Tab-separated table of C-alpha atoms and ligand atoms in Angstrom:
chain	number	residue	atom	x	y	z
A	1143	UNK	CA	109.736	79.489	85.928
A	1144	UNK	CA	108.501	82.033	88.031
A	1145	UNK	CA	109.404	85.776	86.346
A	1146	UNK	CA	110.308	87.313	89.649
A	1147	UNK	CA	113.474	88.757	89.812
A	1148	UNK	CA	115.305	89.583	93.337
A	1149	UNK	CA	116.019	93.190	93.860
A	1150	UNK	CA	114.197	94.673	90.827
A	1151	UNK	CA	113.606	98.564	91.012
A	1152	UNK	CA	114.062	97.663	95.273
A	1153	UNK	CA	110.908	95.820	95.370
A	1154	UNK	CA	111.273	93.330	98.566
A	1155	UNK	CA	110.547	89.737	97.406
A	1156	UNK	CA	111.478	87.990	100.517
A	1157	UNK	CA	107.864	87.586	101.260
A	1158	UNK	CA	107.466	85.480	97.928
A	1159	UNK	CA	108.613	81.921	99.274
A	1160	UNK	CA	106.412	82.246	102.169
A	1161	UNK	CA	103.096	82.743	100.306
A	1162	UNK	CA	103.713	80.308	97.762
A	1163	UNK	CA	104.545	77.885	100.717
A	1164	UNK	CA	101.049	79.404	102.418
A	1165	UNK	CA	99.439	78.323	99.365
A	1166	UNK	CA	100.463	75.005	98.308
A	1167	UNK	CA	99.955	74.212	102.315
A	1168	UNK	CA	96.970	70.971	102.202
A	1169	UNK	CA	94.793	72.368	105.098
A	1170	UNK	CA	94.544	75.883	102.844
A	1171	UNK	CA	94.350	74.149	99.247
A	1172	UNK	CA	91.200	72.140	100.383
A	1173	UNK	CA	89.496	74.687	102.327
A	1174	UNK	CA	89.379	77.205	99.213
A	1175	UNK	CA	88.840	74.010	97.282
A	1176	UNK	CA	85.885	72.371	99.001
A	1177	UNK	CA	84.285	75.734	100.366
A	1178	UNK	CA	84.970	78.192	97.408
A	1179	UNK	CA	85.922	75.829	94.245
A	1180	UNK	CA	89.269	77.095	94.292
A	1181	UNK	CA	87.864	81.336	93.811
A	1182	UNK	CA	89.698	82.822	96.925
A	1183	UNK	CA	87.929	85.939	98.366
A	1184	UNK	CA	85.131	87.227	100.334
A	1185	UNK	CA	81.766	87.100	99.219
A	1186	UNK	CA	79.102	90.980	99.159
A	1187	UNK	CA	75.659	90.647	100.732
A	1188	UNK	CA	72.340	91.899	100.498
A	1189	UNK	CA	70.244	92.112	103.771
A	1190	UNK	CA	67.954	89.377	102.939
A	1191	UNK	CA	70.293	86.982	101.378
A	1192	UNK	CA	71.015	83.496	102.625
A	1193	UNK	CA	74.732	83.728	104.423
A	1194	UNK	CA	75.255	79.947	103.222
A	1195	UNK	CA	74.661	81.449	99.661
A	1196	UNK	CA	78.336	81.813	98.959
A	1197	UNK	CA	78.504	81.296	95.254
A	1198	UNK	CA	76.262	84.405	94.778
A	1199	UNK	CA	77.883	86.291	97.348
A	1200	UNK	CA	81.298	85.827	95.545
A	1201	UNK	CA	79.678	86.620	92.200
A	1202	UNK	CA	78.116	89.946	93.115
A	1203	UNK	CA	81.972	90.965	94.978
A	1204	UNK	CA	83.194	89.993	91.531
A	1205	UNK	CA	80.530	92.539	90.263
A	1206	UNK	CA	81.603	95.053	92.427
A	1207	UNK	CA	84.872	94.868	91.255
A	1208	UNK	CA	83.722	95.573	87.768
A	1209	UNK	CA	81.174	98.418	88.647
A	1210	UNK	CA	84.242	99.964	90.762
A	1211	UNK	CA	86.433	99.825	87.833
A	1212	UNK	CA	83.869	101.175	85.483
A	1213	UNK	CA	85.754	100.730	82.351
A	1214	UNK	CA	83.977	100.353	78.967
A	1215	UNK	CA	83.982	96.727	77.356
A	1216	UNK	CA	87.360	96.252	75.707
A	1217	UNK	CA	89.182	98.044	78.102
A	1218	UNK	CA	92.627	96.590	78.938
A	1219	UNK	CA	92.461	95.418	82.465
A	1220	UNK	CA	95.651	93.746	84.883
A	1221	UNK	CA	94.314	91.362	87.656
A	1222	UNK	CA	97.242	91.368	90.187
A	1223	UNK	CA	97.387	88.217	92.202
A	1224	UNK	CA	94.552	86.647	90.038
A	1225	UNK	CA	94.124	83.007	91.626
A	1226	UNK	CA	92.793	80.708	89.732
A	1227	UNK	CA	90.845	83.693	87.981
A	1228	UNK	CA	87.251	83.718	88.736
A	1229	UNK	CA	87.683	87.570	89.446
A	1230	UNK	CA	88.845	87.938	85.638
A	1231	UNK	CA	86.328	85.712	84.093
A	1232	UNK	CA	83.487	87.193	85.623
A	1233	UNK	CA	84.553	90.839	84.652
A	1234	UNK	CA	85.354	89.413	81.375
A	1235	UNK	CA	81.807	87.781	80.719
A	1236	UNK	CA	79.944	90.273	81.977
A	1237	UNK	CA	81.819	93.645	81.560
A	1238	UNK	CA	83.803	92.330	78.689
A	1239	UNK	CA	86.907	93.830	79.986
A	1240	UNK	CA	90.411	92.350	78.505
A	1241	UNK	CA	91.974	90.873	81.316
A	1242	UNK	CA	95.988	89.940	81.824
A	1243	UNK	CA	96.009	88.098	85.019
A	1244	UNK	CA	99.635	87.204	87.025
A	1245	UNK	CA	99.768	85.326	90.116
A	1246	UNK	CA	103.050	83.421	91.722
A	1247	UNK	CA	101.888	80.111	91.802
A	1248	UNK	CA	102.251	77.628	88.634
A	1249	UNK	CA	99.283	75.889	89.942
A	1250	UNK	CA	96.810	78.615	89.826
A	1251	UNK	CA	97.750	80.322	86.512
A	1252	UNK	CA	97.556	76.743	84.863
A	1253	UNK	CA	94.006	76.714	87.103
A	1254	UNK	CA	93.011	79.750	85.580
A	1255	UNK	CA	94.293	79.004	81.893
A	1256	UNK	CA	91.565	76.305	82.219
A	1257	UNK	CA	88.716	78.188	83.000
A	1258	UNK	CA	89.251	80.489	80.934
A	1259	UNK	CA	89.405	78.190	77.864
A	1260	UNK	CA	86.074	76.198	79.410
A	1261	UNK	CA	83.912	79.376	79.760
A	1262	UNK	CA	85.217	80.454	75.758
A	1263	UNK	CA	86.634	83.173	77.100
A	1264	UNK	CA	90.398	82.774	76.301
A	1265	UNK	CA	90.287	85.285	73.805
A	1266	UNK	CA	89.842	87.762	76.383
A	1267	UNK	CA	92.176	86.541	79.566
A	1268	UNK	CA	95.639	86.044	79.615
A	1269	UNK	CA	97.108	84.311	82.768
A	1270	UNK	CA	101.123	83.990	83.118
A	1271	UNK	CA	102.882	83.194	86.280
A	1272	UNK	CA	104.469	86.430	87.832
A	1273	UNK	CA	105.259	88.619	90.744
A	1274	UNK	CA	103.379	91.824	90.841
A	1275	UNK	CA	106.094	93.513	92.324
A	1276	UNK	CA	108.209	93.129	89.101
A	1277	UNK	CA	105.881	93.479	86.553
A	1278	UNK	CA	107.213	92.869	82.434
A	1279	UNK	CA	104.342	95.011	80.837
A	1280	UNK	CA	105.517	97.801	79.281
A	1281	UNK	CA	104.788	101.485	80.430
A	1282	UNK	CA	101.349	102.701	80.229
A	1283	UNK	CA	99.446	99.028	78.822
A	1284	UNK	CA	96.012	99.295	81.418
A	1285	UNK	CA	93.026	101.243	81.524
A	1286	UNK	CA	93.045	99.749	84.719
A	1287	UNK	CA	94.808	97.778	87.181
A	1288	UNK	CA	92.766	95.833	90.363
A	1289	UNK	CA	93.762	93.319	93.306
A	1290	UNK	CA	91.348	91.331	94.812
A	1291	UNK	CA	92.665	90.380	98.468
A	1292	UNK	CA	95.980	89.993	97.481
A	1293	UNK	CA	98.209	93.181	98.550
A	1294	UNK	CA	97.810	92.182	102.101
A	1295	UNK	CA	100.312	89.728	100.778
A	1296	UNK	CA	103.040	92.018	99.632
A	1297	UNK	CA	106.401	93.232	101.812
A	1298	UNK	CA	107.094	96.005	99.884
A	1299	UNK	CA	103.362	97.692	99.124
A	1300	UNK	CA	105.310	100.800	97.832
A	1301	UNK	CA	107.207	98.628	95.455
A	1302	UNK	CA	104.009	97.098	94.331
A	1303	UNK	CA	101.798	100.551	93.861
A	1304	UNK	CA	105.011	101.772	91.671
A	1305	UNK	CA	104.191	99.210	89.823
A	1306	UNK	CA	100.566	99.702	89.238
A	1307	UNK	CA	101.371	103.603	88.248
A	1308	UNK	CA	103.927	102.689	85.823
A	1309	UNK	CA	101.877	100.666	83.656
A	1310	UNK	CA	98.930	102.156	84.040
A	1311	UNK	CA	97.733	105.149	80.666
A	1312	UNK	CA	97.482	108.396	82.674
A	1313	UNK	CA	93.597	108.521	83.864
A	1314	UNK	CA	93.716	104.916	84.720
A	1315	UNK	CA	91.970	103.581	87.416
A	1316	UNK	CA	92.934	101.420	90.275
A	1317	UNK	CA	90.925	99.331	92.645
A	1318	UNK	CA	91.825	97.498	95.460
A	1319	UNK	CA	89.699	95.316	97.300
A	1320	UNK	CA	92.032	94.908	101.013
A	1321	UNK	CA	91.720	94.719	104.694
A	1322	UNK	CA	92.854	97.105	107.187
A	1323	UNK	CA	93.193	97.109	110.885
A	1324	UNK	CA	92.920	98.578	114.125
A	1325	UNK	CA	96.431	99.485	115.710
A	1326	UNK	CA	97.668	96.735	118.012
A	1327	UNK	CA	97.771	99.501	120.790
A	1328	UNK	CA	93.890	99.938	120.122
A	1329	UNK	CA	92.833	96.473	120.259
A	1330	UNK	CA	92.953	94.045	123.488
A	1331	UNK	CA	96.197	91.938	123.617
A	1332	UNK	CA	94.429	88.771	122.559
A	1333	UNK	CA	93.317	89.962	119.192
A	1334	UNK	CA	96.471	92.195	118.624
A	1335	UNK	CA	98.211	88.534	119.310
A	1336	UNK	CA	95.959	86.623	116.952
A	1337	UNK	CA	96.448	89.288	114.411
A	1338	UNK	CA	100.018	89.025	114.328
A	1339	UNK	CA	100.039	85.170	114.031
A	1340	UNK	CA	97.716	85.215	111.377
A	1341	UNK	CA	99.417	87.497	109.578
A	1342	UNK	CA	103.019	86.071	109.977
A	1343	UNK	CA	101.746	82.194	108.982
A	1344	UNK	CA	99.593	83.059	106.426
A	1345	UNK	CA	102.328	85.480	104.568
A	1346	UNK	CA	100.470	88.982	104.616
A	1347	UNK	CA	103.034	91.406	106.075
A	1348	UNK	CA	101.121	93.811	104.715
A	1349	UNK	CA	97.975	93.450	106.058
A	1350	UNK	CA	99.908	94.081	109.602
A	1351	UNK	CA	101.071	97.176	108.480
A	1352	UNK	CA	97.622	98.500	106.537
A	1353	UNK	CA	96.232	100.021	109.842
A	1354	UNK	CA	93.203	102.670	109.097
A	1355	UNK	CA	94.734	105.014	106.454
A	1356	UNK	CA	97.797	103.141	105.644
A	1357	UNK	CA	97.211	101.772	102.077
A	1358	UNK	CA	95.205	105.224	101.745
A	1359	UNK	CA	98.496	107.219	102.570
A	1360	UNK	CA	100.756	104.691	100.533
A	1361	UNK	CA	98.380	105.437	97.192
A	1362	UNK	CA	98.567	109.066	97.328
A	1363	UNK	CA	101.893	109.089	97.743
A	1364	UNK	CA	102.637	106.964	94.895
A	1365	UNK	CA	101.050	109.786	92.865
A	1366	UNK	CA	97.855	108.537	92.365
A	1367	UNK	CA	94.955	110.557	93.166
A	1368	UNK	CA	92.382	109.079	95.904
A	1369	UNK	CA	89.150	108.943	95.037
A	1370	UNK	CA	87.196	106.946	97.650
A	1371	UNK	CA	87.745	104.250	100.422
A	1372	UNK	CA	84.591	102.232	101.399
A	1373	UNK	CA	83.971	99.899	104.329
A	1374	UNK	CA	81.855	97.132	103.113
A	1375	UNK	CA	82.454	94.799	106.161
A	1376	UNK	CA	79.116	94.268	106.943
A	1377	UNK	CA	78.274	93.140	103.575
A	1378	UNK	CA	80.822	90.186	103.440
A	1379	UNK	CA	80.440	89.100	107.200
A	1380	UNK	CA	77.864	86.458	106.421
A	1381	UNK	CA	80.441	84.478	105.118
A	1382	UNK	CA	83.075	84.722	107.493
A	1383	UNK	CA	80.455	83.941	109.798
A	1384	UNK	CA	79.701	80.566	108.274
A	1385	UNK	CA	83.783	80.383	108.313
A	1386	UNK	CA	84.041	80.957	111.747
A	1387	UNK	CA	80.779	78.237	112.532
A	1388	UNK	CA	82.107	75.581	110.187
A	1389	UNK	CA	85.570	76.214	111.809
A	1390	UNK	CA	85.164	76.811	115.617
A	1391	UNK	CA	85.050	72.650	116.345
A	1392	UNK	CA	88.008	71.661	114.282
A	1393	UNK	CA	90.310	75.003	115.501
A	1394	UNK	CA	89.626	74.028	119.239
A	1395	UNK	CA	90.957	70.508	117.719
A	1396	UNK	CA	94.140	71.821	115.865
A	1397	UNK	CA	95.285	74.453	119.265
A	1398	UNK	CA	94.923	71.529	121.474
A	1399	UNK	CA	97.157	69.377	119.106
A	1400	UNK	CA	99.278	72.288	118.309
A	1401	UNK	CA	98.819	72.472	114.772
A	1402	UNK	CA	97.306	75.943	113.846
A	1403	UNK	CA	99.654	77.169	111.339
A	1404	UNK	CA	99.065	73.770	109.538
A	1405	UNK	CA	95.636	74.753	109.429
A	1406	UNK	CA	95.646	78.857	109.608
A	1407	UNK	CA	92.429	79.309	107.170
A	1408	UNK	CA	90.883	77.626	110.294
A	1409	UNK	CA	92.198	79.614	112.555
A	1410	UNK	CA	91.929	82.826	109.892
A	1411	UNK	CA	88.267	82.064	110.133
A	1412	UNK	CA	87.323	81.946	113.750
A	1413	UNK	CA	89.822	84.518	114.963
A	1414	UNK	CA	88.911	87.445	112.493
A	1415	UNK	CA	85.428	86.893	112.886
A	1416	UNK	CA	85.942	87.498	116.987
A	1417	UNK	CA	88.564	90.072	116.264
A	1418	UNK	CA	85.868	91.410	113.757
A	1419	UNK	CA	85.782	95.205	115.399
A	1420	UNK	CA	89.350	95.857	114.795
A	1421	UNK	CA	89.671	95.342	111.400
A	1422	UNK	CA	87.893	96.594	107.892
A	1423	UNK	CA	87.072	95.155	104.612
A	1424	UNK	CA	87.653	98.337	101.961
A	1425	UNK	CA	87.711	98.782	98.468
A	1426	UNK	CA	89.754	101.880	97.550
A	1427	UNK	CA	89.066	103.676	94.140
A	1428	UNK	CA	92.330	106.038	92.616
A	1429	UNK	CA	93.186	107.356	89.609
A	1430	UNK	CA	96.258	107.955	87.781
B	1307	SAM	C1	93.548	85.560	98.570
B	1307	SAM	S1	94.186	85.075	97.007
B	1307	SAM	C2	93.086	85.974	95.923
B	1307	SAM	C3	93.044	85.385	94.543
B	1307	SAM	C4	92.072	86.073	93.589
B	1307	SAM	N1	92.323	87.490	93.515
B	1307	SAM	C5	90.649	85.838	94.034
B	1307	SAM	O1	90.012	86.806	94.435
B	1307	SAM	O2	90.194	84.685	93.992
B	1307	SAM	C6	95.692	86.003	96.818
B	1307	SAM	C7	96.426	85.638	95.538
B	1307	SAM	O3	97.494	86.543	95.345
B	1307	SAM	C8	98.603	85.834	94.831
B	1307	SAM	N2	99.811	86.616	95.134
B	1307	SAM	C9	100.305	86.934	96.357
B	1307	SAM	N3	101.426	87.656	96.231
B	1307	SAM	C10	101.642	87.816	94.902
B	1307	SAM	C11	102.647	88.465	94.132
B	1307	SAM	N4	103.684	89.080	94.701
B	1307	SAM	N5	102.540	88.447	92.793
B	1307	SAM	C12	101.516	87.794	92.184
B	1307	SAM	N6	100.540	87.151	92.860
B	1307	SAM	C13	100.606	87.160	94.194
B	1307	SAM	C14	98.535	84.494	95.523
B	1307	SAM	O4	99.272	83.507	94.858
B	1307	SAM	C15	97.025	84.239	95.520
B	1307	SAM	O5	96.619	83.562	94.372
């Protein structure tokens, strides 16, 4: 059973059926599966690197995750919305950070359990299936708290960064590694449509909302003190690229037969990579 629980300190969980139902969608289970085994972000590159290099790529995002976070080994570390937790076993192997990872779906947390446990690094992650929003730890348990391309999926981003300041230890540090947008009145209609498509079938409400300076605004008014926002678009565009290349075929396929939102990594894919000017890849650094 999932630990959610409606209406908990006003956090909005009416978004929570829809990305589960995103996820456990076939078209959007094999894509991360076949392209990504299963890890489900963006990958960083280096000017000279290969863009079909993906399993680097993702590794050295992973990396910048833990050089972002720049906690000593041992720290006490919650990945929100961990997947099937690549993220966490990376940062645990190679920063050897104590991870607690929660994501909604049964599937990935059971994913994650085993991957931890074939790396031998189970004595370092813990994986349990729950809703960021409504978070059991108590008060104060992190050194640090990070998402990985996840917030864009939350309807009540206020709820969630409450969350995040509660049980973080004064001083902690939070990174989030999120898109954010053009505003639809500064974008031509075709991409402001294709943004809020995406956005509605693949369950990130918030992600329509982050325009430049939202999740910026949001932070510091949680209480947390901002320390830096970075655009590292450029670096993960290779992969999109490939995406979009890999993608543009079947997508004209799936609009003529009408069945994009059966297949909305697809469309994801070749839509934000032509839409690519009005929106941002950012990590954004805060303290507590
Ligand atoms: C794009 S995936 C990223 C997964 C992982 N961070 C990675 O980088 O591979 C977003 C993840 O966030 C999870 N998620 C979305 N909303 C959540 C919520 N309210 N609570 C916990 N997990 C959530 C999804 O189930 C999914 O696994």
């Amino acid at each position: 059973m999932c630990r959610y629980r409606p209406g908990w300190q006003g956090a909005d969980v009416s978004n929570v059926r829809e990305v589960i139902r995103y996820y456990r969608q076939p078209g959007s289970r094999l894509g991360y599966r076949l392209f990504l085994n299963g890890t489900k972000h963006f990958g960083f590159y280096h000017e000279k690197d290969s863009p079909w290099a993906w399993s680097k790529a993702l590794r050295r995002m992973e990396d910048r995750m833990g050089e972002t976070l720049a906690q000593p080994p041992g720290a006490r570390v919650l990945d929100a919305g961990c997947g099937v937790g690549d993220v966490a076993g990376r940062l645990a192997g190679r920063f050897g950070l104590r991870i607690d990872g929660v994501d909604l779906l049964e599937a990935h947390v059971a994913q994650a359990r085993r991957r931890a446990r074939r790396r031998g690094l189970d004595h370092l992650l813990t994986f349990s299936h729950s809703d960021y929003a409504a978070l059991d730890f108590p008060d104060e348990s992190f050194d640090a708290v990070y998402t990985m391309e996840t917030l864009v999926h939350a309807a009540d981003a206020e709820a969630v960064l409450r969350q995040f300041h509660r049980v973080l230890k004064p001083g902690g540090r939070l990174v989030m590694f999120e898109y954010g947008r053009e505003t639809a009145a500064r974008m031509p209609t075709p991409a402001a449509e294709a943004f809020r498509q995406l956005n509605d079938w693949a369950a990130m409400p918030s992600f329509q909302r982050f325009t430049y300076g939202t999740l910026e605004r949001l932070t510091a008014e949680t209480g947390f003190r901002v320390r830096h926002v970075e655009d590292v678009s450029r670096s993960m565009w290779p992969m999109l690229r490939c995406f979009a290349v890999i993608g543009a075929l079947p997508y004209a396929g799936f609009r003529a037969a009408g069945l994009q939102r059966q297949f909305v990594n697809t469309m994801s894919a070749v839509e934000f990579w032509r839409h690519r000017a009005f929106w941002r890849y950012e990590i954004h650094t805060a303290d507590k």
